[in-house]
């Protein structure tokens, strides 16, 4: 029992175990109960599932409040909102990956849920390394902040440049060095197929597995932005990791609703860009002016306002115009 009370990255082991058990229980319930049989997820089911995950993430902030205090809860919520906004941009890339490999909607949820397992491990490793670096070299936070400003400006400049799946070097490598089946074979990642007239078979990977690998790589690429962003908000590894995972869990559940209306979020990238610039600027500004960082409540308010404003403006700008009603003319009487 003493092991549970040992310190790990600033928090007792039991708090990390509690969080991981909660996430694994959610994934088992999702994949093993709700979606034991592959089926096409509609917008209503997507919204309900996303609402469930978001509710769990928000309830977790109450536990953070009780366990670590008000300021930690506000920092967690700020990180949760920022990570969710960055993950929304990731959804557009995931949609391009599924379209490229021709993955039917009935099997896309399977890829996303298994992809979460990779995210839990990869984000954990990256956050652990980041926390160790920040602890020994605090000035790295200024580099993170400058990188966020650079990334935000680059996103504003590049606009809606599309992700080219076919040019990914990892995909090219896998196609050269592994046997790949010609089409999606149900929800299978691997299958055996004959390779010789005598009936000999070999193991093939399916396009569904290639899509899973590309989704994981896309998450690594987006983590290059998201992890500096969250470390610029808080350097507490527990808050960084939990806000990351809960944000991704809820948003991947929302994928099926958002992917159907991607064309409407025309100002989302602009809003995300401004959030990155704001987070980087407040860190550098505080250092240059020699003042304390902005209170967590102000950071959360500004971040939420920028994102909600960008989404609202997008939906307003792309609303369907009201069809003109033809004027009614009275019948002309003949004299």
Tab-separated table of C-alpha atoms in Angstrom:
chain	number	residue	atom	x	y	z
A	1	UNK	CA	0.000	0.000	0.000
A	2	UNK	CA	2.908	2.344	0.635
A	3	UNK	CA	3.612	2.287	-3.104
A	4	UNK	CA	0.345	4.134	-3.793
A	5	UNK	CA	1.524	7.087	-1.691
A	6	UNK	CA	4.918	7.463	-3.327
A	7	UNK	CA	5.518	10.683	-5.258
A	8	UNK	CA	5.453	10.488	-9.063
A	9	UNK	CA	5.914	13.733	-11.022
A	10	UNK	CA	4.698	15.775	-8.063
A	11	UNK	CA	1.591	13.727	-7.251
A	12	UNK	CA	0.991	10.484	-5.318
A	13	UNK	CA	0.896	7.311	-7.396
A	14	UNK	CA	-2.738	6.645	-6.422
A	15	UNK	CA	-3.913	9.851	-8.148
A	16	UNK	CA	-2.273	8.772	-11.425
A	17	UNK	CA	-3.668	5.248	-11.053
A	18	UNK	CA	-7.151	6.606	-10.384
A	19	UNK	CA	-7.100	8.686	-13.559
A	20	UNK	CA	-5.746	5.880	-15.769
A	21	UNK	CA	-8.279	3.395	-14.389
A	22	UNK	CA	-11.073	5.869	-15.130
A	23	UNK	CA	-9.893	6.349	-18.732
A	24	UNK	CA	-9.458	2.616	-19.336
A	25	UNK	CA	-12.907	1.926	-17.872
A	26	UNK	CA	-14.393	4.510	-20.250
A	27	UNK	CA	-12.649	2.940	-23.246
A	28	UNK	CA	-13.739	-0.595	-22.282
A	29	UNK	CA	-17.306	0.612	-21.851
A	30	UNK	CA	-17.171	2.482	-25.177
A	31	UNK	CA	-15.607	-0.250	-27.297
A	32	UNK	CA	-16.828	-3.340	-25.455
A	33	UNK	CA	-20.400	-2.316	-24.613
A	34	UNK	CA	-21.650	0.666	-26.612
A	35	UNK	CA	-19.855	-0.241	-29.840
A	36	UNK	CA	-19.211	-3.967	-29.536
A	37	UNK	CA	-20.583	-4.334	-33.052
A	38	UNK	CA	-19.284	-1.946	-35.718
A	39	UNK	CA	-21.955	0.391	-37.036
A	40	UNK	CA	-22.232	3.807	-38.604
A	41	UNK	CA	-22.438	6.456	-35.900
A	42	UNK	CA	-24.962	9.191	-36.596
A	43	UNK	CA	-24.840	12.816	-35.534
A	44	UNK	CA	-27.221	12.280	-32.593
A	45	UNK	CA	-25.193	9.380	-31.159
A	46	UNK	CA	-21.977	11.351	-31.703
A	47	UNK	CA	-23.336	14.372	-29.805
A	48	UNK	CA	-24.613	12.228	-26.923
A	49	UNK	CA	-21.322	10.350	-26.592
A	50	UNK	CA	-19.312	13.573	-26.778
A	51	UNK	CA	-21.565	15.201	-24.191
A	52	UNK	CA	-20.945	12.227	-21.901
A	53	UNK	CA	-17.147	12.522	-22.235
A	54	UNK	CA	-17.204	16.303	-21.797
A	55	UNK	CA	-19.326	15.893	-18.660
A	56	UNK	CA	-16.775	13.450	-17.233
A	57	UNK	CA	-13.975	15.902	-18.047
A	58	UNK	CA	-15.807	18.773	-16.327
A	59	UNK	CA	-16.675	16.628	-13.300
A	60	UNK	CA	-12.999	15.761	-13.043
A	61	UNK	CA	-12.279	19.491	-12.621
A	62	UNK	CA	-14.431	19.430	-9.475
A	63	UNK	CA	-12.278	16.621	-8.134
A	64	UNK	CA	-9.168	18.665	-9.039
A	65	UNK	CA	-10.685	21.603	-7.095
A	66	UNK	CA	-11.141	19.411	-4.021
A	67	UNK	CA	-7.766	17.703	-4.357
A	68	UNK	CA	-5.517	20.581	-5.463
A	69	UNK	CA	-7.467	23.804	-4.992
A	70	UNK	CA	-9.307	26.453	-7.014
A	71	UNK	CA	-6.331	27.713	-9.027
A	72	UNK	CA	-5.393	24.198	-10.152
A	73	UNK	CA	-8.985	23.580	-11.263
A	74	UNK	CA	-8.997	26.780	-13.338
A	75	UNK	CA	-5.652	25.864	-14.915
A	76	UNK	CA	-6.999	22.400	-15.712
A	77	UNK	CA	-10.095	23.895	-17.359
A	78	UNK	CA	-7.971	26.347	-19.377
A	79	UNK	CA	-5.795	23.475	-20.580
A	80	UNK	CA	-8.909	21.411	-21.315
A	81	UNK	CA	-10.381	24.175	-23.486
A	82	UNK	CA	-7.095	24.855	-25.319
A	83	UNK	CA	-6.416	21.175	-25.980
A	84	UNK	CA	-9.970	20.645	-27.212
A	85	UNK	CA	-9.657	23.552	-29.641
A	86	UNK	CA	-6.365	22.236	-31.017
A	87	UNK	CA	-7.838	18.729	-31.295
A	88	UNK	CA	-10.751	20.165	-33.299
A	89	UNK	CA	-8.253	21.197	-35.945
A	90	UNK	CA	-6.912	17.629	-35.831
A	91	UNK	CA	-10.373	16.320	-36.717
A	92	UNK	CA	-10.126	17.863	-40.180
A	93	UNK	CA	-6.880	15.956	-40.795
A	94	UNK	CA	-8.423	12.696	-39.540
A	95	UNK	CA	-11.320	13.168	-41.967
A	96	UNK	CA	-8.830	13.524	-44.848
A	97	UNK	CA	-7.059	10.318	-43.720
A	98	UNK	CA	-10.295	8.316	-43.649
A	99	UNK	CA	-11.314	9.690	-47.050
A	100	UNK	CA	-7.918	8.832	-48.552
A	101	UNK	CA	-8.051	5.188	-47.408
A	102	UNK	CA	-11.756	4.842	-48.136
A	103	UNK	CA	-12.589	3.801	-44.557
A	104	UNK	CA	-16.375	3.306	-44.213
A	105	UNK	CA	-18.011	5.310	-41.411
A	106	UNK	CA	-19.019	2.036	-39.698
A	107	UNK	CA	-15.340	1.257	-38.955
A	108	UNK	CA	-14.023	4.740	-38.237
A	109	UNK	CA	-14.965	4.652	-34.546
A	110	UNK	CA	-12.856	1.507	-34.051
A	111	UNK	CA	-9.801	3.315	-35.426
A	112	UNK	CA	-10.403	6.352	-33.209
A	113	UNK	CA	-10.846	4.347	-30.003
A	114	UNK	CA	-7.739	2.243	-30.586
A	115	UNK	CA	-5.967	5.449	-31.504
A	116	UNK	CA	-6.714	6.760	-28.004
A	117	UNK	CA	-4.581	3.962	-26.531
A	118	UNK	CA	-1.635	5.213	-28.533
A	119	UNK	CA	-2.369	8.791	-27.479
A	120	UNK	CA	-2.340	7.805	-23.790
A	121	UNK	CA	1.149	6.328	-24.156
A	122	UNK	CA	2.668	8.858	-26.576
A	123	UNK	CA	1.340	11.952	-24.802
A	124	UNK	CA	2.477	10.487	-21.470
A	125	UNK	CA	6.036	10.061	-22.746
A	126	UNK	CA	6.158	13.515	-24.354
A	127	UNK	CA	4.691	15.236	-21.282
A	128	UNK	CA	7.081	13.364	-18.964
A	129	UNK	CA	10.078	14.501	-21.019
A	130	UNK	CA	8.701	18.043	-21.232
A	131	UNK	CA	8.149	18.225	-17.473
A	132	UNK	CA	11.709	17.039	-16.787
A	133	UNK	CA	13.157	19.610	-19.194
A	134	UNK	CA	11.078	22.479	-17.759
A	135	UNK	CA	11.993	21.526	-14.193
A	136	UNK	CA	15.732	21.756	-14.905
A	137	UNK	CA	15.665	24.521	-17.513
A	138	UNK	CA	12.827	26.923	-16.748
A	139	UNK	CA	13.903	29.255	-19.553
A	140	UNK	CA	12.599	26.610	-21.998
A	141	UNK	CA	9.128	28.030	-21.290
A	142	UNK	CA	10.171	31.197	-23.153
A	143	UNK	CA	11.151	29.043	-26.150
A	144	UNK	CA	7.776	27.306	-25.936
A	145	UNK	CA	6.047	30.704	-25.830
A	146	UNK	CA	7.985	32.032	-28.836
A	147	UNK	CA	7.191	28.805	-30.718
A	148	UNK	CA	3.481	29.249	-29.993
A	149	UNK	CA	3.523	32.808	-31.340
A	150	UNK	CA	5.408	31.640	-34.443
A	151	UNK	CA	2.952	28.752	-34.951
A	152	UNK	CA	-0.061	31.024	-34.490
A	153	UNK	CA	1.229	33.526	-37.055
A	154	UNK	CA	2.093	30.701	-39.472
A	155	UNK	CA	-1.442	29.280	-39.146
A	156	UNK	CA	-2.892	32.717	-39.905
A	157	UNK	CA	-0.651	33.062	-42.946
A	158	UNK	CA	-1.117	29.554	-44.362
A	159	UNK	CA	-4.892	29.608	-44.051
A	160	UNK	CA	-6.608	26.376	-45.075
A	161	UNK	CA	-3.643	24.477	-46.525
A	162	UNK	CA	-4.660	20.811	-46.784
A	163	UNK	CA	-2.793	17.835	-45.342
A	164	UNK	CA	-1.434	15.575	-48.119
A	165	UNK	CA	-1.711	11.987	-46.862
A	166	UNK	CA	-0.049	10.405	-49.914
A	167	UNK	CA	3.223	12.289	-49.376
A	168	UNK	CA	3.713	11.053	-45.813
A	169	UNK	CA	7.143	9.314	-45.682
A	170	UNK	CA	5.977	6.768	-43.073
A	171	UNK	CA	3.124	5.683	-45.345
A	172	UNK	CA	5.520	5.315	-48.276
A	173	UNK	CA	7.888	3.226	-46.123
A	174	UNK	CA	5.114	0.894	-44.964
A	175	UNK	CA	3.838	0.353	-48.480
A	176	UNK	CA	7.352	-0.514	-49.675
A	177	UNK	CA	8.265	-2.893	-46.828
A	178	UNK	CA	4.962	-4.543	-45.797
A	179	UNK	CA	2.285	-6.509	-47.577
A	180	UNK	CA	-0.822	-4.324	-47.786
A	181	UNK	CA	-4.223	-5.695	-48.801
A	182	UNK	CA	-6.034	-3.967	-51.626
A	183	UNK	CA	-9.129	-2.910	-49.684
A	184	UNK	CA	-10.720	-2.577	-46.261
A	185	UNK	CA	-11.696	-6.012	-44.932
A	186	UNK	CA	-14.381	-5.245	-42.384
A	187	UNK	CA	-12.989	-3.983	-39.082
A	188	UNK	CA	-9.796	-6.061	-39.291
A	189	UNK	CA	-6.337	-4.515	-39.002
A	190	UNK	CA	-4.554	-7.680	-40.212
A	191	UNK	CA	-5.534	-10.691	-42.326
A	192	UNK	CA	-3.954	-13.672	-44.001
A	193	UNK	CA	-4.150	-13.988	-47.773
A	194	UNK	CA	-2.767	-16.567	-50.259
A	195	UNK	CA	0.531	-15.587	-51.868
A	196	UNK	CA	1.349	-18.750	-53.874
A	197	UNK	CA	-0.510	-21.225	-56.122
A	198	UNK	CA	0.039	-24.008	-53.556
A	199	UNK	CA	-2.175	-22.195	-51.055
A	200	UNK	CA	0.600	-20.711	-48.895
A	201	UNK	CA	-0.582	-17.606	-47.046
A	202	UNK	CA	1.069	-14.555	-45.537
A	203	UNK	CA	0.038	-11.858	-43.122
A	204	UNK	CA	-1.161	-8.606	-44.706
A	205	UNK	CA	-1.916	-5.272	-43.084
A	206	UNK	CA	-5.147	-3.607	-44.171
A	207	UNK	CA	-5.823	0.018	-45.135
A	208	UNK	CA	-7.665	0.254	-41.797
A	209	UNK	CA	-4.359	-0.328	-39.977
A	210	UNK	CA	-2.599	2.200	-42.222
A	211	UNK	CA	-5.308	4.714	-41.318
A	212	UNK	CA	-4.685	3.997	-37.614
A	213	UNK	CA	-0.950	4.627	-38.040
A	214	UNK	CA	-1.618	7.891	-39.906
A	215	UNK	CA	-4.047	9.036	-37.192
A	216	UNK	CA	-1.392	8.354	-34.537
A	217	UNK	CA	1.226	10.262	-36.538
A	218	UNK	CA	-1.173	13.177	-36.968
A	219	UNK	CA	-1.602	13.265	-33.188
A	220	UNK	CA	2.176	13.371	-32.698
A	221	UNK	CA	2.402	16.290	-35.108
A	222	UNK	CA	-0.374	18.168	-33.307
A	223	UNK	CA	1.224	17.384	-29.938
A	224	UNK	CA	4.179	19.526	-31.048
A	225	UNK	CA	1.792	22.502	-30.788
A	226	UNK	CA	-0.469	21.368	-27.963
A	227	UNK	CA	2.154	20.336	-25.397
A	228	UNK	CA	4.056	23.665	-25.477
A	229	UNK	CA	0.652	25.387	-25.275
A	230	UNK	CA	-0.397	23.547	-22.128
A	231	UNK	CA	3.052	23.931	-20.510
A	232	UNK	CA	2.726	27.674	-21.101
A	233	UNK	CA	-0.478	27.497	-19.029
A	234	UNK	CA	0.756	25.198	-16.242
A	235	UNK	CA	3.890	23.148	-15.626
A	236	UNK	CA	2.099	20.647	-13.385
A	237	UNK	CA	2.419	17.296	-15.260
A	238	UNK	CA	-0.794	15.956	-13.699
A	239	UNK	CA	-2.875	18.892	-14.953
A	240	UNK	CA	-1.131	18.785	-18.334
A	241	UNK	CA	-1.748	15.060	-18.855
A	242	UNK	CA	-5.313	14.828	-17.549
A	243	UNK	CA	-6.540	17.877	-19.505
A	244	UNK	CA	-4.891	16.483	-22.666
A	245	UNK	CA	-6.479	13.059	-22.458
A	246	UNK	CA	-9.976	14.212	-21.472
A	247	UNK	CA	-10.002	16.810	-24.266
A	248	UNK	CA	-9.046	14.213	-26.877
A	249	UNK	CA	-11.505	11.617	-25.548
A	250	UNK	CA	-14.465	13.962	-25.847
A	251	UNK	CA	-13.514	15.407	-29.186
A	252	UNK	CA	-12.928	12.102	-30.952
A	253	UNK	CA	-16.407	11.114	-29.841
A	254	UNK	CA	-17.638	14.330	-31.449
A	255	UNK	CA	-15.795	13.549	-34.688
A	256	UNK	CA	-18.824	12.079	-36.478
A	257	UNK	CA	-20.895	15.200	-35.878
A	258	UNK	CA	-18.126	17.676	-36.729
A	259	UNK	CA	-16.884	15.828	-39.817
A	260	UNK	CA	-20.317	16.276	-41.396
A	261	UNK	CA	-20.118	20.065	-41.029
A	262	UNK	CA	-16.415	20.846	-41.352
A	263	UNK	CA	-17.124	23.328	-44.119
A	264	UNK	CA	-18.936	25.551	-41.617
A	265	UNK	CA	-15.970	26.156	-39.277
A	266	UNK	CA	-14.305	28.677	-41.560
A	267	UNK	CA	-12.911	30.838	-38.726
A	268	UNK	CA	-11.916	28.028	-36.345
A	269	UNK	CA	-8.282	27.996	-37.480
A	270	UNK	CA	-8.137	31.784	-37.045
A	271	UNK	CA	-9.510	31.469	-33.504
A	272	UNK	CA	-7.024	28.723	-32.630
A	273	UNK	CA	-4.196	30.841	-34.073
A	274	UNK	CA	-5.175	33.791	-31.863
A	275	UNK	CA	-5.336	31.507	-28.809
A	276	UNK	CA	-1.779	30.274	-29.459
A	277	UNK	CA	-0.537	33.833	-29.928
A	278	UNK	CA	-2.293	34.957	-26.725
A	279	UNK	CA	-0.822	32.113	-24.643
A	280	UNK	CA	2.687	32.730	-25.949
A	281	UNK	CA	2.425	36.509	-25.589
A	282	UNK	CA	1.266	36.392	-21.971
A	283	UNK	CA	4.266	34.260	-20.973
A	284	UNK	CA	6.803	36.473	-22.753
A	285	UNK	CA	5.031	39.659	-21.640
A	286	UNK	CA	5.128	38.622	-18.001
A	287	UNK	CA	8.848	37.840	-18.269
A	288	UNK	CA	9.736	41.099	-20.027
A	289	UNK	CA	7.686	43.245	-17.641
A	290	UNK	CA	8.800	41.337	-14.573
A	291	UNK	CA	5.231	40.761	-13.386
A	292	UNK	CA	3.205	37.740	-12.348
A	293	UNK	CA	1.436	35.745	-15.022
A	294	UNK	CA	-2.190	36.570	-15.733
A	295	UNK	CA	-4.592	35.028	-13.212
A	296	UNK	CA	-5.930	31.635	-14.308
A	297	UNK	CA	-9.501	32.959	-14.420
A	298	UNK	CA	-8.532	35.696	-16.935
A	299	UNK	CA	-6.623	33.248	-19.139
A	300	UNK	CA	-9.604	30.889	-19.165
A	301	UNK	CA	-12.016	33.734	-19.997
A	302	UNK	CA	-9.913	35.106	-22.879
A	303	UNK	CA	-9.279	31.632	-24.323
A	304	UNK	CA	-12.936	30.618	-24.165
A	305	UNK	CA	-14.066	33.969	-25.613
A	306	UNK	CA	-11.738	33.667	-28.628
A	307	UNK	CA	-12.840	30.111	-29.389
A	308	UNK	CA	-16.552	30.653	-28.840
A	309	UNK	CA	-16.353	33.849	-30.897
A	310	UNK	CA	-14.610	32.032	-33.763
A	311	UNK	CA	-17.144	29.202	-33.765
A	312	UNK	CA	-20.128	31.553	-33.508
A	313	UNK	CA	-18.824	33.785	-36.310
A	314	UNK	CA	-18.205	30.698	-38.482
A	315	UNK	CA	-21.719	29.380	-37.984
A	316	UNK	CA	-23.196	32.821	-38.635
A	317	UNK	CA	-21.116	33.398	-41.769
A	318	UNK	CA	-22.025	30.000	-43.255
A	319	UNK	CA	-25.700	29.974	-42.301
A	320	UNK	CA	-28.139	29.034	-45.022
A	321	UNK	CA	-29.675	32.123	-46.593
A	322	UNK	CA	-33.422	32.371	-46.169
A	323	UNK	CA	-35.024	31.598	-49.550
A	324	UNK	CA	-36.820	34.524	-51.044
A	325	UNK	CA	-40.622	34.227	-50.906
A	326	UNK	CA	-42.174	35.064	-54.276
A	327	UNK	CA	-44.539	37.978	-54.150
A	328	UNK	CA	-48.185	37.160	-54.461
A	329	UNK	CA	-50.025	39.022	-57.209
A	330	UNK	CA	-53.731	39.435	-57.339
A	331	UNK	CA	-55.308	37.951	-60.434
A	332	UNK	CA	-55.822	40.538	-63.165
A	333	UNK	CA	-59.427	41.113	-63.979
A	334	UNK	CA	-60.396	41.669	-67.510
A	335	UNK	CA	-62.684	44.558	-67.973
